[in-house]
Amino acid sequence: MKTISKFLVLFCFTFFSVICHGQTASDYIKNGITKQGQEDFRGAIAYYNKAIELDPTNADIYVMRAMCKSKLEDHRGTITDCNQAIKLDSKNSDAYLIRGFAYYNLNFLNDACLDWSKAGESGSAEAYDLIKQFCNN
């Protein structure tokens, strides 16, 4: 009975949050993309944070937020978001690619090259160009 009560409370909270605020994760993502396109990366991150609250298992939101953090040179934050995206979707080539750039910017070249290799294995053609440029010395 206790489990049912907890479920009902959670359901009601979620339902009324959506009804009262009218925003879905997709709405926040769209707003984040708009802000990102305007190069308002902090504004985009705020929208992605809201989207993650509503859909915490969507790896792509973490990747989009990581791209913004990368633009703000928050390389450790970028790595954290990419780690979460990879945890949710181990074949997300964008997460490996972006995390590779963050590692590169922190002077962790071996880690960057490993991530770019994983990105390539997951379908990113760009990753192989990065490997040729930075890793084959």
GROMACS .gro file of C-alpha atoms in nm:
model
  137
    1MET     CA    1   0.000   0.000   0.000
    2LYS     CA    2   0.287   0.234   0.083
    3THR     CA    3   0.439   0.179  -0.264
    4ILE     CA    4   0.108   0.265  -0.430
    5SER     CA    5   0.083   0.584  -0.224
    6LYS     CA    6   0.435   0.689  -0.322
    7PHE     CA    7   0.358   0.615  -0.685
    8LEU     CA    8   0.039   0.822  -0.673
    9VAL     CA    9   0.217   1.115  -0.510
   10LEU     CA   10   0.492   1.102  -0.771
   11PHE     CA   11   0.241   1.068  -1.054
   12CYS     CA   12   0.032   1.360  -0.929
   13PHE     CA   13   0.339   1.578  -0.882
   14THR     CA   14   0.462   1.502  -1.235
   15PHE     CA   15   0.116   1.543  -1.388
   16PHE     CA   16   0.047   1.874  -1.218
   17SER     CA   17   0.396   2.004  -1.294
   18VAL     CA   18   0.335   1.949  -1.664
   19ILE     CA   19  -0.019   2.090  -1.648
   20CYS     CA   20   0.077   2.397  -1.444
   21HIS     CA   21   0.395   2.480  -1.628
   22GLY     CA   22   0.296   2.344  -1.968
   23GLN     CA   23   0.657   2.271  -2.055
   24THR     CA   24   0.785   1.933  -2.162
   25ALA     CA   25   1.143   1.817  -2.195
   26SER     CA   26   1.111   1.868  -2.571
   27ASP     CA   27   1.001   2.228  -2.517
   28TYR     CA   28   1.306   2.296  -2.300
   29ILE     CA   29   1.533   2.126  -2.553
   30LYS     CA   30   1.395   2.343  -2.836
   31ASN     CA   31   1.448   2.656  -2.625
   32GLY     CA   32   1.799   2.539  -2.541
   33ILE     CA   33   1.880   2.485  -2.907
   34THR     CA   34   1.753   2.836  -2.985
   35LYS     CA   35   1.971   2.987  -2.710
   36GLN     CA   36   2.267   2.781  -2.825
   37GLY     CA   37   2.217   2.908  -3.182
   38GLN     CA   38   2.223   3.262  -3.044
   39GLU     CA   39   2.550   3.176  -2.864
   40ASP     CA   40   2.380   3.227  -2.527
   41PHE     CA   41   2.540   2.916  -2.382
   42ARG     CA   42   2.450   2.990  -2.020
   43GLY     CA   43   2.086   3.039  -2.123
   44ALA     CA   44   2.096   2.714  -2.320
   45ILE     CA   45   2.241   2.529  -2.021
   46ALA     CA   46   1.954   2.657  -1.804
   47TYR     CA   47   1.702   2.511  -2.050
   48TYR     CA   48   1.893   2.183  -2.078
   49ASN     CA   49   1.898   2.160  -1.698
   50LYS     CA   50   1.517   2.181  -1.699
   51ALA     CA   51   1.495   1.921  -1.976
   52ILE     CA   52   1.718   1.685  -1.777
   53GLU     CA   53   1.494   1.727  -1.473
   54LEU     CA   54   1.202   1.602  -1.683
   55ASP     CA   55   1.392   1.340  -1.887
   56PRO     CA   56   1.710   1.235  -1.702
   57THR     CA   57   1.766   0.927  -1.921
   58ASN     CA   58   1.798   1.117  -2.250
   59ALA     CA   59   2.168   1.102  -2.340
   60ASP     CA   60   2.133   1.363  -2.612
   61ILE     CA   61   2.041   1.636  -2.363
   62TYR     CA   62   2.365   1.574  -2.173
   63VAL     CA   63   2.557   1.596  -2.502
   64MET     CA   64   2.391   1.927  -2.593
   65ARG     CA   65   2.468   2.067  -2.247
   66ALA     CA   66   2.827   1.939  -2.278
   67MET     CA   67   2.867   2.131  -2.607
   68CYS     CA   68   2.761   2.450  -2.429
   69LYS     CA   69   2.996   2.386  -2.139
   70SER     CA   70   3.274   2.326  -2.389
   71LYS     CA   71   3.206   2.665  -2.551
   72LEU     CA   72   3.233   2.821  -2.203
   73GLU     CA   73   3.564   2.635  -2.154
   74ASP     CA   74   3.422   2.434  -1.863
   75HIS     CA   75   3.615   2.126  -1.970
   76ARG     CA   76   3.559   1.930  -1.649
   77GLY     CA   77   3.186   2.000  -1.668
   78THR     CA   78   3.196   1.889  -2.031
   79ILE     CA   79   3.359   1.561  -1.930
   80THR     CA   80   3.102   1.504  -1.655
   81ASP     CA   81   2.811   1.550  -1.897
   82CYS     CA   82   2.973   1.331  -2.160
   83ASN     CA   83   3.036   1.061  -1.900
   84GLN     CA   84   2.665   1.064  -1.815
   85ALA     CA   85   2.568   1.052  -2.183
   86ILE     CA   86   2.802   0.756  -2.240
   87LYS     CA   87   2.663   0.583  -1.933
   88LEU     CA   88   2.315   0.615  -2.086
   89ASP     CA   89   2.422   0.538  -2.446
   90SER     CA   90   2.762   0.375  -2.483
   91LYS     CA   91   2.757   0.419  -2.863
   92ASN     CA   92   2.698   0.796  -2.860
   93SER     CA   93   2.974   0.912  -3.094
   94ASP     CA   94   2.911   1.280  -3.020
   95ALA     CA   95   2.973   1.225  -2.649
   96TYR     CA   96   3.308   1.061  -2.720
   97LEU     CA   97   3.401   1.329  -2.972
   98ILE     CA   98   3.319   1.619  -2.738
   99ARG     CA   99   3.479   1.452  -2.437
  100GLY     CA  100   3.790   1.400  -2.652
  101PHE     CA  101   3.808   1.775  -2.717
  102ALA     CA  102   3.772   1.842  -2.344
  103TYR     CA  103   4.053   1.599  -2.266
  104TYR     CA  104   4.265   1.759  -2.537
  105ASN     CA  105   4.205   2.106  -2.390
  106LEU     CA  106   4.313   1.973  -2.049
  107ASN     CA  107   4.633   1.832  -2.209
  108PHE     CA  108   4.525   1.468  -2.169
  109LEU     CA  109   4.620   1.372  -2.523
  110ASN     CA  110   4.610   0.995  -2.469
  111ASP     CA  111   4.255   1.014  -2.331
  112ALA     CA  112   4.153   1.244  -2.617
  113CYS     CA  113   4.289   1.001  -2.875
  114LEU     CA  114   4.114   0.706  -2.710
  115ASP     CA  115   3.783   0.892  -2.712
  116TRP     CA  116   3.823   0.998  -3.074
  117SER     CA  117   3.895   0.637  -3.160
  118LYS     CA  118   3.574   0.530  -2.982
  119ALA     CA  119   3.386   0.807  -3.163
  120GLY     CA  120   3.516   0.674  -3.494
  121GLU     CA  121   3.412   0.320  -3.405
  122SER     CA  122   3.066   0.458  -3.322
  123GLY     CA  123   3.029   0.624  -3.662
  124SER     CA  124   3.200   0.964  -3.652
  125ALA     CA  125   3.404   1.029  -3.967
  126GLU     CA  126   3.535   1.352  -3.813
  127ALA     CA  127   3.704   1.151  -3.537
  128TYR     CA  128   3.948   0.990  -3.778
  129ASP     CA  129   4.057   1.332  -3.906
  130LEU     CA  130   4.127   1.437  -3.546
  131ILE     CA  131   4.327   1.121  -3.484
  132LYS     CA  132   4.536   1.187  -3.798
  133GLN     CA  133   4.593   1.548  -3.696
  134PHE     CA  134   4.666   1.508  -3.325
  135CYS     CA  135   4.735   1.145  -3.239
  136ASN     CA  136   4.958   0.996  -3.507
  137ASN     CA  137   5.287   1.156  -3.403
   0.00000   0.00000   0.00000
